[in-house]
Short mmCIF file of C-alpha atoms in Angstrom, two decimals:
data_model
loop_
_atom_site.label_atom_id
_atom_site.label_comp_id
_atom_site.label_asym_id
_atom_site.label_seq_id
_atom_site.Cartn_x
_atom_site.Cartn_y
_atom_site.Cartn_z
CA MET A 1 59.87 27.09 -147.42
CA PRO A 2 60.57 30.70 -146.33
CA ARG A 3 57.74 32.80 -144.97
CA PHE A 4 57.32 36.41 -145.90
CA VAL A 5 55.65 38.86 -143.58
CA ALA A 6 54.02 41.93 -145.08
CA ARG A 7 53.31 45.04 -143.09
CA ARG A 8 49.76 46.22 -143.60
CA VAL A 9 49.07 49.94 -143.69
CA LYS A 10 45.51 51.20 -143.41
CA PRO A 11 44.21 53.64 -146.05
CA GLY A 12 44.59 57.27 -145.10
CA SER A 13 47.60 56.62 -142.91
CA SER A 14 50.05 59.05 -144.53
CA LEU A 15 49.73 61.38 -141.55
CA LYS A 16 51.47 58.64 -139.54
CA ASN A 17 54.05 57.75 -142.22
CA LEU A 18 56.37 60.24 -143.91
CA THR A 19 56.09 59.90 -147.69
CA LYS A 20 58.15 62.81 -148.98
CA ALA A 21 61.20 60.66 -149.69
CA TRP A 22 59.60 58.70 -152.54
CA ARG A 23 57.08 61.16 -154.01
CA GLY A 24 57.68 62.08 -157.70
CA LYS A 25 55.37 65.10 -157.95
CA HIS A 26 53.66 67.38 -155.47
CA PRO A 27 50.71 69.77 -155.68
CA VAL A 28 51.22 73.53 -155.81
CA PHE A 29 48.17 75.65 -155.05
CA LYS A 30 48.23 78.72 -157.32
CA GLN A 31 45.59 80.47 -155.15
CA ASP A 32 44.47 82.81 -157.94
CA GLN A 33 41.38 81.04 -159.29
CA CYS A 34 40.16 79.07 -156.26
CA ILE A 35 36.38 79.17 -155.83
CA GLY A 36 36.42 77.57 -152.37
CA CYS A 37 34.57 74.40 -153.43
CA GLN A 38 36.76 72.21 -151.15
CA ARG A 39 36.91 69.39 -153.72
CA CYS A 40 40.70 69.16 -153.28
CA PHE A 41 40.34 69.08 -149.49
CA MET A 42 37.59 66.44 -149.53
CA GLY A 43 39.17 64.39 -152.31
CA CYS A 44 42.58 63.93 -150.70
CA PRO A 45 42.72 60.25 -149.66
CA GLU A 46 45.41 60.96 -147.07
CA GLY A 47 44.02 64.08 -145.41
CA THR A 48 47.13 66.16 -146.06
CA ILE A 49 45.33 69.21 -147.51
CA TYR A 50 44.25 71.88 -145.06
CA GLN A 51 42.27 75.09 -145.38
CA LEU A 52 43.94 78.45 -144.73
CA GLY A 53 40.93 80.62 -145.50
CA LYS A 54 37.66 80.63 -147.41
CA LYS A 55 39.42 80.24 -150.78
CA ARG A 56 42.92 79.23 -149.69
CA PHE A 57 44.27 75.72 -149.28
CA ASP A 58 47.70 74.19 -148.83
CA VAL A 59 49.21 70.74 -148.43
CA ASN A 60 51.52 69.18 -145.86
CA LEU A 61 54.28 68.01 -148.21
CA ASP A 62 55.87 65.83 -145.53
CA TYR A 63 52.93 63.46 -145.81
CA CYS A 64 51.55 64.04 -149.33
CA LYS A 65 52.09 61.00 -151.58
CA GLY A 66 51.74 63.01 -154.81
CA CYS A 67 48.80 61.05 -156.22
CA GLY A 68 47.35 64.11 -158.02
CA ILE A 69 43.74 63.52 -157.00
CA CYS A 70 43.50 67.09 -155.66
CA ALA A 71 44.62 68.54 -159.01
CA ASN A 72 42.21 66.30 -160.92
CA GLU A 73 39.32 67.28 -158.65
CA CYS A 74 39.89 71.04 -158.98
CA PRO A 75 37.22 72.40 -161.37
CA VAL A 76 39.15 75.64 -162.07
CA ASP A 77 42.64 74.12 -162.58
CA ASP A 78 44.11 76.02 -159.63
CA ILE A 79 46.46 73.20 -158.60
CA ASP A 80 49.59 72.22 -160.54
CA MET A 81 51.41 68.93 -160.03
CA VAL A 82 55.10 69.87 -160.02
CA LEU A 83 57.99 67.46 -160.50
CA GLU A 84 60.11 67.01 -157.38
CA ALA A 85 63.70 68.25 -157.53
CA GLY A 86 66.01 65.47 -158.68
CA CYS A 87 63.21 63.45 -160.32
CA GLU A 88 62.74 62.82 -164.00
CA GLU A 89 59.46 62.59 -165.89
CA PRO A 90 58.44 58.94 -166.20
CA VAL A 91 58.97 57.40 -169.62
CA PRO A 92 56.00 55.45 -171.03
CA SER A 93 56.61 51.74 -171.49
CA GLY A 94 54.97 49.26 -173.81
CA GLY A 95 53.27 50.96 -176.71
CA GLY A 96 53.20 54.48 -175.32
CA LYS A 97 54.25 57.55 -177.24
CA GLY A 98 57.95 57.36 -178.01
CA SER A 99 58.06 53.58 -177.59
CA ASP A 100 59.54 51.28 -180.22
CA SER A 101 56.82 48.68 -179.55
CA LYS A 102 54.37 47.94 -182.34
#
């Protein structure tokens, strides 16, 4: 019987593993409504968001996995999740809008 070996990666390890090759969306900080609450910074599970000033944040796109937690945490909607170049919007499967399932 063949044995399979899985490589375990600890949570929050994106700063050690490039993720940009498989990400579908990435955050874009609009910087016009930020209130400096740091919810995006503190909510990022990978630690890829950094502070540029009191009300300015950015993300290291080489390591961001595009999960969207930062955008969901932002109380003033100052972060947009933008589709990566060459990617298509995912199509819902199984009963979603536009599906033929009943």
